[in-house]
CSV table of N, CA and C in Angstrom, one decimal:
chain,number,residue,atom,x,y,z
L,1,UNK,N,-13.7,-2.7,-22.8
L,1,UNK,CA,-14.0,-2.8,-21.4
L,1,UNK,C,-14.2,-4.3,-21.0
L,2,UNK,N,-13.4,-4.8,-20.1
L,2,UNK,CA,-13.5,-6.2,-19.7
L,2,UNK,C,-14.6,-6.4,-18.6
L,3,UNK,N,-14.8,-5.4,-17.8
L,3,UNK,CA,-15.7,-5.6,-16.7
L,3,UNK,C,-17.1,-5.0,-16.9
L,4,UNK,N,-18.1,-5.8,-16.7
L,4,UNK,CA,-19.5,-5.4,-17.0
L,4,UNK,C,-19.9,-4.4,-16.0
L,5,UNK,N,-20.9,-3.6,-16.3
L,5,UNK,CA,-21.5,-2.6,-15.4
L,5,UNK,C,-22.0,-3.2,-14.1
L,6,UNK,N,-22.7,-4.3,-14.2
L,6,UNK,CA,-23.2,-4.9,-12.9
L,6,UNK,C,-22.0,-5.3,-12.0
L,7,UNK,N,-21.0,-5.9,-12.5
L,7,UNK,CA,-19.9,-6.3,-11.7
L,7,UNK,C,-19.1,-5.1,-11.2
L,8,UNK,N,-19.0,-4.0,-12.0
L,8,UNK,CA,-18.4,-2.8,-11.5
L,8,UNK,C,-19.2,-2.3,-10.3
L,9,UNK,N,-20.5,-2.3,-10.4
L,9,UNK,CA,-21.3,-1.8,-9.2
L,9,UNK,C,-21.2,-2.7,-8.0
L,10,UNK,N,-21.1,-4.1,-8.2
L,10,UNK,CA,-20.9,-5.0,-7.1
L,10,UNK,C,-19.5,-4.8,-6.4
L,11,UNK,N,-18.5,-4.6,-7.3
L,11,UNK,CA,-17.2,-4.4,-6.8
L,11,UNK,C,-17.1,-3.1,-5.9
L,12,UNK,N,-17.8,-2.1,-6.4
L,12,UNK,CA,-17.8,-0.9,-5.6
L,12,UNK,C,-18.5,-1.0,-4.3
L,13,UNK,N,-19.6,-1.7,-4.3
L,13,UNK,CA,-20.3,-2.0,-3.0
L,13,UNK,C,-19.5,-2.8,-2.1
L,14,UNK,N,-18.9,-3.8,-2.6
L,14,UNK,CA,-18.0,-4.6,-1.8
L,14,UNK,C,-16.9,-3.8,-1.1
L,15,UNK,N,-16.3,-2.9,-2.0
L,15,UNK,CA,-15.3,-2.0,-1.4
L,15,UNK,C,-15.8,-1.1,-0.3
L,16,UNK,N,-17.0,-0.6,-0.5
L,16,UNK,CA,-17.6,0.2,0.5
L,16,UNK,C,-17.8,-0.6,1.9
L,17,UNK,N,-18.3,-1.8,1.7
L,17,UNK,CA,-18.4,-2.6,2.9
L,17,UNK,C,-17.1,-2.9,3.6
L,18,UNK,N,-16.0,-3.2,2.8
L,18,UNK,CA,-14.7,-3.3,3.4
L,18,UNK,C,-14.3,-2.0,4.1
L,19,UNK,N,-14.5,-0.9,3.5
L,19,UNK,CA,-14.1,0.4,4.1
L,19,UNK,C,-14.9,0.6,5.4
L,20,UNK,N,-16.2,0.4,5.4
L,20,UNK,CA,-17.0,0.5,6.6
L,20,UNK,C,-16.4,-0.4,7.7
L,21,UNK,N,-16.1,-1.6,7.4
L,21,UNK,CA,-15.5,-2.5,8.4
L,21,UNK,C,-14.2,-2.0,8.9
L,22,UNK,N,-13.3,-1.5,7.9
L,22,UNK,CA,-12.0,-1.0,8.4
L,22,UNK,C,-12.2,0.3,9.3
L,23,UNK,N,-13.2,1.1,9.0
L,23,UNK,CA,-13.5,2.3,9.9
L,23,UNK,C,-14.0,1.9,11.3
L,24,UNK,N,-14.6,0.7,11.4
L,24,UNK,CA,-15.1,0.2,12.7
L,24,UNK,C,-13.9,-0.3,13.6
L,25,UNK,N,-12.9,-0.9,12.9
L,25,UNK,CA,-11.9,-1.6,13.6
L,25,UNK,C,-11.0,-0.6,14.4
L,26,UNK,N,-10.6,-1.1,15.6
L,26,UNK,CA,-9.6,-0.3,16.4
L,26,UNK,C,-8.3,-1.2,16.5
L,27,UNK,N,-7.3,-0.5,16.9
L,27,UNK,CA,-6.0,-1.2,17.0
L,27,UNK,C,-6.1,-2.5,17.9
L,28,UNK,N,-6.9,-2.3,19.0
L,28,UNK,CA,-7.0,-3.5,19.9
L,28,UNK,C,-7.6,-4.7,19.3
L,29,UNK,N,-8.4,-4.5,18.3
L,29,UNK,CA,-9.1,-5.6,17.6
L,29,UNK,C,-8.2,-6.4,16.6
L,30,UNK,N,-7.1,-5.9,16.3
L,30,UNK,CA,-6.3,-6.5,15.2
L,30,UNK,C,-5.8,-7.9,15.5
L,31,UNK,N,-5.6,-8.2,16.8
L,31,UNK,CA,-5.0,-9.5,17.2
L,31,UNK,C,-6.1,-10.5,17.6
L,32,UNK,N,-7.4,-10.1,17.6
L,32,UNK,CA,-8.5,-11.1,17.9
L,32,UNK,C,-8.4,-12.2,16.8
L,33,UNK,N,-8.6,-13.4,17.3
L,33,UNK,CA,-8.5,-14.6,16.4
L,33,UNK,C,-9.8,-15.3,16.4
L,34,UNK,N,-10.0,-16.0,15.3
L,34,UNK,CA,-11.2,-16.8,15.2
L,34,UNK,C,-11.0,-18.1,16.1
L,35,UNK,N,-12.0,-18.7,16.5
L,35,UNK,CA,-11.9,-19.8,17.5
L,35,UNK,C,-11.0,-20.9,16.9
L,36,UNK,N,-10.4,-21.6,17.9
L,36,UNK,CA,-9.6,-22.7,17.5
L,36,UNK,C,-8.2,-22.4,17.0
L,37,UNK,N,-7.7,-21.2,17.3
L,37,UNK,CA,-6.4,-20.8,16.9
L,37,UNK,C,-6.4,-20.3,15.4
L,38,UNK,N,-7.5,-19.9,15.0
L,38,UNK,CA,-7.6,-19.5,13.6
L,38,UNK,C,-6.9,-18.2,13.3
L,39,UNK,N,-7.2,-17.6,12.2
L,39,UNK,CA,-6.5,-16.4,11.7
L,39,UNK,C,-7.0,-15.2,12.6
L,40,UNK,N,-6.1,-14.2,12.7
L,40,UNK,CA,-6.4,-12.9,13.4
L,40,UNK,C,-7.1,-12.0,12.5
L,41,UNK,N,-7.7,-10.9,13.0
L,41,UNK,CA,-8.3,-9.9,12.2
L,41,UNK,C,-7.3,-9.4,11.2
L,42,UNK,N,-6.1,-9.1,11.6
L,42,UNK,CA,-5.0,-8.6,10.7
L,42,UNK,C,-4.8,-9.6,9.6
L,43,UNK,N,-4.8,-10.9,9.9
L,43,UNK,CA,-4.6,-12.0,8.9
L,43,UNK,C,-5.7,-11.9,7.9
L,44,UNK,N,-6.9,-11.8,8.3
L,44,UNK,CA,-8.0,-11.7,7.4
L,44,UNK,C,-8.0,-10.5,6.5
L,45,UNK,N,-7.6,-9.4,7.1
L,45,UNK,CA,-7.4,-8.2,6.2
L,45,UNK,C,-6.3,-8.3,5.2
L,46,UNK,N,-5.2,-9.0,5.6
L,46,UNK,CA,-4.1,-9.1,4.6
L,46,UNK,C,-4.5,-10.1,3.6
L,47,UNK,N,-5.4,-11.1,3.9
L,47,UNK,CA,-5.9,-12.0,3.0
L,47,UNK,C,-6.8,-11.3,1.9
L,48,UNK,N,-7.5,-10.3,2.3
L,48,UNK,CA,-8.3,-9.5,1.4
L,48,UNK,C,-7.5,-8.8,0.3
L,49,UNK,N,-6.4,-8.4,0.7
L,49,UNK,CA,-5.5,-7.7,-0.3
L,49,UNK,C,-4.6,-8.7,-1.0
L,50,UNK,N,-4.0,-9.5,-0.3
L,50,UNK,CA,-3.0,-10.4,-1.0
L,50,UNK,C,-3.5,-11.4,-1.9
L,51,UNK,N,-4.6,-12.0,-1.6
L,51,UNK,CA,-5.2,-13.0,-2.4
L,51,UNK,C,-5.8,-12.4,-3.7
L,52,UNK,N,-6.4,-11.2,-3.4
L,52,UNK,CA,-7.0,-10.5,-4.7
L,52,UNK,C,-5.9,-10.1,-5.6
L,53,UNK,N,-4.8,-9.6,-5.1
L,53,UNK,CA,-3.7,-9.3,-6.0
L,53,UNK,C,-3.1,-10.6,-6.7
L,54,UNK,N,-3.1,-11.7,-5.9
L,54,UNK,CA,-2.5,-12.9,-6.5
L,54,UNK,C,-3.4,-13.3,-7.7
L,55,UNK,N,-4.7,-13.4,-7.6
L,55,UNK,CA,-5.5,-13.9,-8.6
L,55,UNK,C,-5.5,-12.9,-9.9
L,56,UNK,N,-5.6,-11.6,-9.6
L,56,UNK,CA,-5.5,-10.7,-10.7
L,56,UNK,C,-4.1,-10.7,-11.4
L,57,UNK,N,-3.1,-10.9,-10.6
L,57,UNK,CA,-1.8,-11.1,-11.2
L,57,UNK,C,-1.7,-12.3,-12.2
L,58,UNK,N,-2.5,-13.2,-11.9
L,58,UNK,CA,-2.5,-14.4,-12.8
L,58,UNK,C,-3.4,-14.2,-14.1
L,59,UNK,N,-4.3,-13.2,-13.8
L,59,UNK,CA,-5.2,-12.9,-14.9
L,59,UNK,C,-4.5,-11.8,-15.9
L,60,UNK,N,-3.9,-10.9,-15.2
L,60,UNK,CA,-3.4,-9.7,-15.9
L,60,UNK,C,-2.1,-9.1,-15.3
L,61,UNK,N,-1.2,-10.0,-15.0
L,61,UNK,CA,0.0,-9.7,-14.3
L,61,UNK,C,0.8,-8.5,-14.9
L,62,UNK,N,0.9,-8.4,-16.2
L,62,UNK,CA,1.6,-7.3,-16.8
L,62,UNK,C,0.9,-6.0,-16.7
L,63,UNK,N,-0.4,-6.0,-16.3
L,63,UNK,CA,-1.1,-4.8,-16.2
L,63,UNK,C,-1.3,-4.4,-14.7
L,64,UNK,N,-0.9,-5.2,-13.8
L,64,UNK,CA,-1.1,-4.9,-12.3
L,64,UNK,C,0.0,-4.1,-11.8
L,65,UNK,N,-0.3,-2.9,-11.4
L,65,UNK,CA,0.7,-2.0,-10.8
L,65,UNK,C,1.0,-2.4,-9.4
L,66,UNK,N,2.2,-2.2,-9.0
L,66,UNK,CA,2.6,-2.6,-7.7
L,66,UNK,C,2.0,-1.7,-6.6
L,67,UNK,N,1.5,-2.2,-5.5
L,67,UNK,CA,1.0,-1.5,-4.4
L,67,UNK,C,1.6,-1.8,-3.1
L,68,UNK,N,1.6,-1.0,-2.2
L,68,UNK,CA,2.3,-1.3,-0.8
L,68,UNK,C,1.6,-2.6,-0.2
L,69,UNK,N,2.4,-3.5,0.2
L,69,UNK,CA,1.8,-4.7,0.9
L,69,UNK,C,1.2,-4.4,2.2
L,70,UNK,N,0.4,-5.4,2.6
L,70,UNK,CA,-0.2,-5.4,4.0
L,70,UNK,C,0.3,-6.6,4.7
L,71,UNK,N,1.4,-7.2,4.3
L,71,UNK,CA,2.0,-8.3,4.9
L,71,UNK,C,3.5,-8.5,4.4
L,72,UNK,N,4.2,-9.3,5.1
L,72,UNK,CA,5.5,-9.6,4.7
L,72,UNK,C,5.6,-11.2,4.6
L,73,UNK,N,6.5,-11.7,3.8
L,73,UNK,CA,6.8,-13.1,3.8
L,73,UNK,C,8.1,-13.4,4.4
L,74,UNK,N,8.1,-14.3,5.5
L,74,UNK,CA,9.3,-14.6,6.2
L,74,UNK,C,9.3,-16.2,6.2
L,75,UNK,N,10.4,-16.7,5.7
L,75,UNK,CA,10.6,-18.2,5.6
L,75,UNK,C,9.3,-18.8,5.0
L,76,UNK,N,8.8,-18.3,3.9
L,76,UNK,CA,7.6,-18.8,3.2
L,76,UNK,C,6.3,-18.7,4.0
L,77,UNK,N,6.3,-17.9,5.0
L,77,UNK,CA,5.1,-17.8,5.9
L,77,UNK,C,4.7,-16.3,5.7
L,78,UNK,N,3.4,-16.1,5.5
L,78,UNK,CA,2.8,-14.8,5.3
L,78,UNK,C,2.6,-14.2,6.8
L,79,UNK,N,3.2,-13.1,7.0
L,79,UNK,CA,3.0,-12.4,8.3
L,79,UNK,C,2.2,-11.1,8.0
L,80,UNK,N,1.0,-11.0,8.5
L,80,UNK,CA,0.2,-9.8,8.4
L,80,UNK,C,0.7,-8.7,9.2
L,81,UNK,N,0.7,-7.5,8.6
L,81,UNK,CA,0.9,-6.3,9.4
L,81,UNK,C,-0.2,-6.0,10.3
L,82,UNK,N,0.0,-5.4,11.4
L,82,UNK,CA,-1.1,-5.3,12.4
L,82,UNK,C,-1.5,-3.8,12.6
L,83,UNK,N,-1.1,-2.9,11.9
L,83,UNK,CA,-1.5,-1.5,12.0
L,83,UNK,C,-2.7,-1.2,11.3
L,84,UNK,N,-3.8,-1.0,12.0
L,84,UNK,CA,-5.1,-0.7,11.3
L,84,UNK,C,-5.1,0.4,10.4
L,85,UNK,N,-4.3,1.5,10.8
L,85,UNK,CA,-4.2,2.7,9.9
L,85,UNK,C,-3.5,2.3,8.6
L,86,UNK,N,-2.6,1.4,8.6
L,86,UNK,CA,-1.9,1.0,7.4
L,86,UNK,C,-2.9,0.3,6.4
L,87,UNK,N,-3.8,-0.5,7.0
L,87,UNK,CA,-4.8,-1.2,6.2
L,87,UNK,C,-5.8,-0.2,5.6
L,88,UNK,N,-6.1,0.8,6.4
L,88,UNK,CA,-7.1,1.9,5.9
L,88,UNK,C,-6.4,2.6,4.7
L,89,UNK,N,-5.2,2.8,4.7
L,89,UNK,CA,-4.5,3.5,3.7
L,89,UNK,C,-4.2,2.6,2.4
L,90,UNK,N,-3.8,1.4,2.7
L,90,UNK,CA,-3.3,0.5,1.6
L,90,UNK,C,-4.4,-0.3,0.9
L,91,UNK,N,-5.4,-0.7,1.7
L,91,UNK,CA,-6.4,-1.6,1.0
L,91,UNK,C,-7.1,-0.9,-0.2
L,92,UNK,N,-7.5,0.4,-0.1
L,92,UNK,CA,-8.0,1.0,-1.3
L,92,UNK,C,-7.0,1.1,-2.5
L,93,UNK,N,-5.8,1.3,-2.2
L,93,UNK,CA,-4.8,1.3,-3.3
L,93,UNK,C,-4.7,0.0,-4.0
L,94,UNK,N,-4.7,-1.1,-3.2
L,94,UNK,CA,-4.7,-2.5,-3.8
L,94,UNK,C,-5.9,-2.7,-4.6
L,95,UNK,N,-7.1,-2.4,-4.0
L,95,UNK,CA,-8.3,-2.7,-4.7
L,95,UNK,C,-8.4,-1.9,-6.0
L,96,UNK,N,-8.0,-0.7,-6.1
L,96,UNK,CA,-8.0,0.1,-7.3
L,96,UNK,C,-7.0,-0.5,-8.3
L,97,UNK,N,-5.9,-0.9,-7.9
L,97,UNK,CA,-4.9,-1.5,-8.9
L,97,UNK,C,-5.5,-2.8,-9.4
L,98,UNK,N,-6.1,-3.6,-8.6
L,98,UNK,CA,-6.7,-4.9,-9.1
L,98,UNK,C,-7.8,-4.6,-10.1
L,99,UNK,N,-8.7,-3.7,-9.8
L,99,UNK,CA,-9.7,-3.4,-10.7
L,99,UNK,C,-9.2,-2.8,-12.0
L,100,UNK,N,-8.3,-1.9,-12.0
L,100,UNK,CA,-7.7,-1.4,-13.2
L,100,UNK,C,-7.1,-2.5,-14.1
L,101,UNK,N,-6.3,-3.4,-13.4
L,101,UNK,CA,-5.7,-4.5,-14.2
L,101,UNK,C,-6.8,-5.4,-14.8
L,102,UNK,N,-7.7,-5.8,-14.0
L,102,UNK,CA,-8.8,-6.6,-14.5
L,102,UNK,C,-9.6,-6.0,-15.6
L,103,UNK,N,-9.8,-4.7,-15.5
L,103,UNK,CA,-10.6,-4.0,-16.5
L,103,UNK,C,-9.8,-3.8,-17.8
L,104,UNK,N,-8.5,-3.9,-17.8
L,104,UNK,CA,-7.7,-3.8,-19.0
L,104,UNK,C,-7.6,-5.2,-19.8
L,105,UNK,N,-8.2,-6.2,-19.2
L,105,UNK,CA,-8.1,-7.5,-19.9
L,105,UNK,C,-9.1,-7.5,-21.1
L,106,UNK,N,-8.7,-8.0,-22.2
L,106,UNK,CA,-9.5,-8.1,-23.4
L,106,UNK,C,-10.5,-9.2,-23.3
L,107,UNK,N,-11.6,-9.1,-24.1
L,107,UNK,CA,-12.6,-10.1,-24.2
L,107,UNK,C,-12.0,-11.5,-24.6
L,108,UNK,N,-12.3,-12.5,-23.9
L,108,UNK,CA,-11.8,-13.9,-24.1
L,108,UNK,C,-10.5,-14.1,-23.5
L,109,UNK,N,-9.8,-13.1,-23.0
L,109,UNK,CA,-8.5,-13.2,-22.4
L,109,UNK,C,-8.6,-13.7,-20.9
L,110,UNK,N,-8.1,-14.8,-20.6
L,110,UNK,CA,-8.3,-15.3,-19.2
L,110,UNK,C,-7.0,-15.5,-18.4
L,111,UNK,N,-5.9,-15.3,-19.1
L,111,UNK,CA,-4.6,-15.5,-18.4
L,111,UNK,C,-4.5,-16.9,-17.8
L,112,UNK,N,-3.9,-17.0,-16.6
L,112,UNK,CA,-3.6,-18.3,-16.0
L,112,UNK,C,-4.6,-18.4,-14.8
L,113,UNK,N,-5.9,-18.3,-15.0
L,113,UNK,CA,-6.9,-18.4,-14.0
L,113,UNK,C,-8.0,-19.4,-14.4
L,114,UNK,N,-8.6,-20.1,-13.5
L,114,UNK,CA,-9.6,-21.0,-13.8
L,114,UNK,C,-11.0,-20.3,-13.9
L,115,UNK,N,-11.0,-19.2,-14.5
L,115,UNK,CA,-12.3,-18.4,-14.7
L,115,UNK,C,-12.4,-18.1,-16.2
L,116,UNK,N,-13.6,-17.7,-16.5
L,116,UNK,CA,-13.9,-17.5,-18.0
L,116,UNK,C,-13.8,-16.0,-18.3
L,117,UNK,N,-13.6,-15.1,-17.4
L,117,UNK,CA,-13.6,-13.7,-17.7
L,117,UNK,C,-13.1,-12.9,-16.5
L,118,UNK,N,-12.8,-11.6,-16.7
L,118,UNK,CA,-12.4,-10.7,-15.6
L,118,UNK,C,-13.6,-10.6,-14.7
L,119,UNK,N,-14.8,-10.6,-15.2
L,119,UNK,CA,-16.0,-10.5,-14.3
L,119,UNK,C,-16.0,-11.6,-13.3
L,120,UNK,N,-15.7,-12.9,-13.9
L,120,UNK,CA,-15.7,-14.0,-12.9
L,120,UNK,C,-14.6,-13.9,-11.9
L,121,UNK,N,-13.5,-13.5,-12.2
L,121,UNK,CA,-12.4,-13.3,-11.3
L,121,UNK,C,-12.8,-12.3,-10.1
L,122,UNK,N,-13.4,-11.1,-10.5
L,122,UNK,CA,-13.8,-10.2,-9.5
L,122,UNK,C,-15.0,-10.7,-8.7
L,123,UNK,N,-15.9,-11.4,-9.3
L,123,UNK,CA,-17.0,-12.0,-8.5
L,123,UNK,C,-16.5,-13.1,-7.5
L,124,UNK,N,-15.5,-13.9,-7.9
L,124,UNK,CA,-14.8,-14.8,-7.0
L,124,UNK,C,-14.2,-14.0,-5.8
L,125,UNK,N,-13.6,-12.9,-6.1
L,125,UNK,CA,-13.0,-12.1,-5.1
L,125,UNK,C,-14.0,-11.5,-4.1
L,126,UNK,N,-15.2,-11.1,-4.6
L,126,UNK,CA,-16.3,-10.6,-3.8
L,126,UNK,C,-16.7,-11.7,-2.8
L,127,UNK,N,-16.9,-12.9,-3.4
L,127,UNK,CA,-17.3,-14.0,-2.5
L,127,UNK,C,-16.2,-14.3,-1.5
L,128,UNK,N,-15.0,-14.2,-1.9
L,128,UNK,CA,-13.8,-14.5,-1.0
L,128,UNK,C,-13.8,-13.4,0.1
L,129,UNK,N,-14.0,-12.2,-0.3
L,129,UNK,CA,-14.0,-11.1,0.7
L,129,UNK,C,-15.1,-11.4,1.8
L,130,UNK,N,-16.3,-11.8,1.3
L,130,UNK,CA,-17.4,-12.0,2.1
L,130,UNK,C,-17.1,-13.1,3.1
L,131,UNK,N,-16.5,-14.2,2.7
L,131,UNK,CA,-16.1,-15.2,3.6
L,131,UNK,C,-15.2,-14.7,4.7
L,132,UNK,N,-14.1,-14.0,4.3
L,132,UNK,CA,-13.2,-13.5,5.3
L,132,UNK,C,-13.8,-12.4,6.2
L,133,UNK,N,-14.7,-11.6,5.7
L,133,UNK,CA,-15.3,-10.6,6.6
L,133,UNK,C,-16.1,-11.4,7.6
L,134,UNK,N,-16.8,-12.4,7.2
L,134,UNK,CA,-17.6,-13.2,8.2
L,134,UNK,C,-16.7,-13.8,9.3
L,135,UNK,N,-15.5,-14.4,8.8
L,135,UNK,CA,-14.6,-14.9,9.8
L,135,UNK,C,-14.1,-13.8,10.7
L,136,UNK,N,-13.8,-12.7,10.1
L,136,UNK,CA,-13.3,-11.5,10.9
L,136,UNK,C,-14.3,-11.1,11.9
L,137,UNK,N,-15.5,-11.0,11.6
L,137,UNK,CA,-16.6,-10.7,12.5
L,137,UNK,C,-16.8,-11.7,13.6
L,138,UNK,N,-16.6,-13.0,13.2
L,138,UNK,CA,-16.6,-14.0,14.2
L,138,UNK,C,-15.4,-13.8,15.2
L,139,UNK,N,-14.3,-13.5,14.8
L,139,UNK,CA,-13.1,-13.2,15.6
L,139,UNK,C,-13.5,-12.1,16.6
L,140,UNK,N,-14.1,-11.0,16.1
L,140,UNK,CA,-14.4,-9.9,17.0
L,140,UNK,C,-15.4,-10.3,18.0
L,141,UNK,N,-16.5,-11.0,17.6
L,141,UNK,CA,-17.5,-11.4,18.5
L,141,UNK,C,-17.0,-12.3,19.5
L,142,UNK,N,-16.3,-13.4,19.2
L,142,UNK,CA,-15.9,-14.3,20.2
L,142,UNK,C,-14.8,-13.8,21.1
L,143,UNK,N,-14.2,-12.7,20.8
L,143,UNK,CA,-13.2,-12.1,21.6
L,143,UNK,C,-13.8,-10.8,22.4
L,144,UNK,N,-15.1,-10.7,22.4
L,144,UNK,CA,-15.8,-9.7,23.2
L,144,UNK,C,-15.8,-8.3,22.6
L,145,UNK,N,-15.5,-8.2,21.3
L,145,UNK,CA,-15.5,-6.8,20.7
L,145,UNK,C,-16.9,-6.6,20.0
L,146,UNK,N,-17.3,-5.4,20.0
L,146,UNK,CA,-18.5,-5.0,19.3
L,146,UNK,C,-18.4,-5.2,17.8
L,147,UNK,N,-19.5,-5.4,17.1
L,147,UNK,CA,-19.6,-5.5,15.7
L,147,UNK,C,-20.0,-4.2,15.1
L,148,UNK,N,-19.7,-4.0,13.8
L,148,UNK,CA,-20.1,-2.8,13.2
L,148,UNK,C,-21.7,-2.8,13.1
L,149,UNK,N,-22.3,-1.7,12.9
L,149,UNK,CA,-23.7,-1.7,12.7
L,149,UNK,C,-24.1,-2.5,11.4
L,150,UNK,N,-25.2,-3.2,11.5
L,150,UNK,CA,-25.6,-4.0,10.4
L,150,UNK,C,-25.8,-3.2,9.1
L,151,UNK,N,-26.2,-2.0,9.3
L,151,UNK,CA,-26.4,-1.1,8.1
L,151,UNK,C,-25.1,-0.8,7.4
L,152,UNK,N,-24.0,-0.7,8.1
L,152,UNK,CA,-22.7,-0.5,7.5
L,152,UNK,C,-22.3,-1.6,6.6
L,153,UNK,N,-22.8,-2.9,6.9
L,153,UNK,CA,-22.4,-4.0,6.1
L,153,UNK,C,-23.4,-4.2,5.0
L,154,UNK,N,-24.6,-3.7,5.1
L,154,UNK,CA,-25.6,-4.0,4.1
L,154,UNK,C,-26.1,-2.9,3.2
L,155,UNK,N,-26.0,-1.7,3.7
L,155,UNK,CA,-26.5,-0.5,2.9
L,155,UNK,C,-25.8,-0.4,1.6
L,156,UNK,N,-24.5,-0.5,1.5
L,156,UNK,CA,-23.8,-0.4,0.3
L,156,UNK,C,-24.3,-1.3,-0.8
L,157,UNK,N,-24.8,-2.5,-0.5
L,157,UNK,CA,-25.3,-3.4,-1.4
L,157,UNK,C,-26.6,-2.9,-2.1
L,158,UNK,N,-27.3,-2.0,-1.4
L,158,UNK,CA,-28.5,-1.4,-1.9
L,158,UNK,C,-28.3,0.0,-2.4
L,159,UNK,N,-27.0,0.4,-2.7
L,159,UNK,CA,-26.7,1.7,-3.2
L,159,UNK,C,-27.2,2.8,-2.3
L,160,UNK,N,-27.2,2.5,-0.9
L,160,UNK,CA,-27.6,3.5,0.1
L,160,UNK,C,-26.4,4.0,0.8
L,161,UNK,N,-26.2,5.2,1.1
L,161,UNK,CA,-25.0,5.7,1.8
L,161,UNK,C,-25.0,5.3,3.2
L,162,UNK,N,-23.8,5.1,3.7
L,162,UNK,CA,-23.6,4.9,5.2
L,162,UNK,C,-22.8,6.0,5.7
L,163,UNK,N,-23.2,6.7,6.8
L,163,UNK,CA,-22.4,7.8,7.2
L,163,UNK,C,-20.9,7.6,7.5
């Protein structure tokens, strides 16, 4: 087993927070952008799946099963899909594939990543997710959209259910 129990639990809590956020989003919110012409909500969501798959592919590419993308690449530019239902469907598939691949990594096996273990890669991804969730919430707020209840973003970290 490559992934420790604490990191497994943190990964699951992080995925619950992502799911709660996805459940809050409406189609109208997908084009909201962070101030100064930054990324859209859809861009941030695509980043949550694409970057995670990229890093785990460098850790355990031969073990990472293909999942449906949440973006396309046109002329070397990443174009996020904008259908919120598509993200609700595909993000859990991507996250499960990433976890399974990372979990299959042997002790001391680090692939082509600047991390010391599968745990470190997943912890990096949790921090990365948190950054993009914060940016996404900023995009919602500055564009006049309501934010999810604070409990939806914090209760999973305390192993408490959110309806």
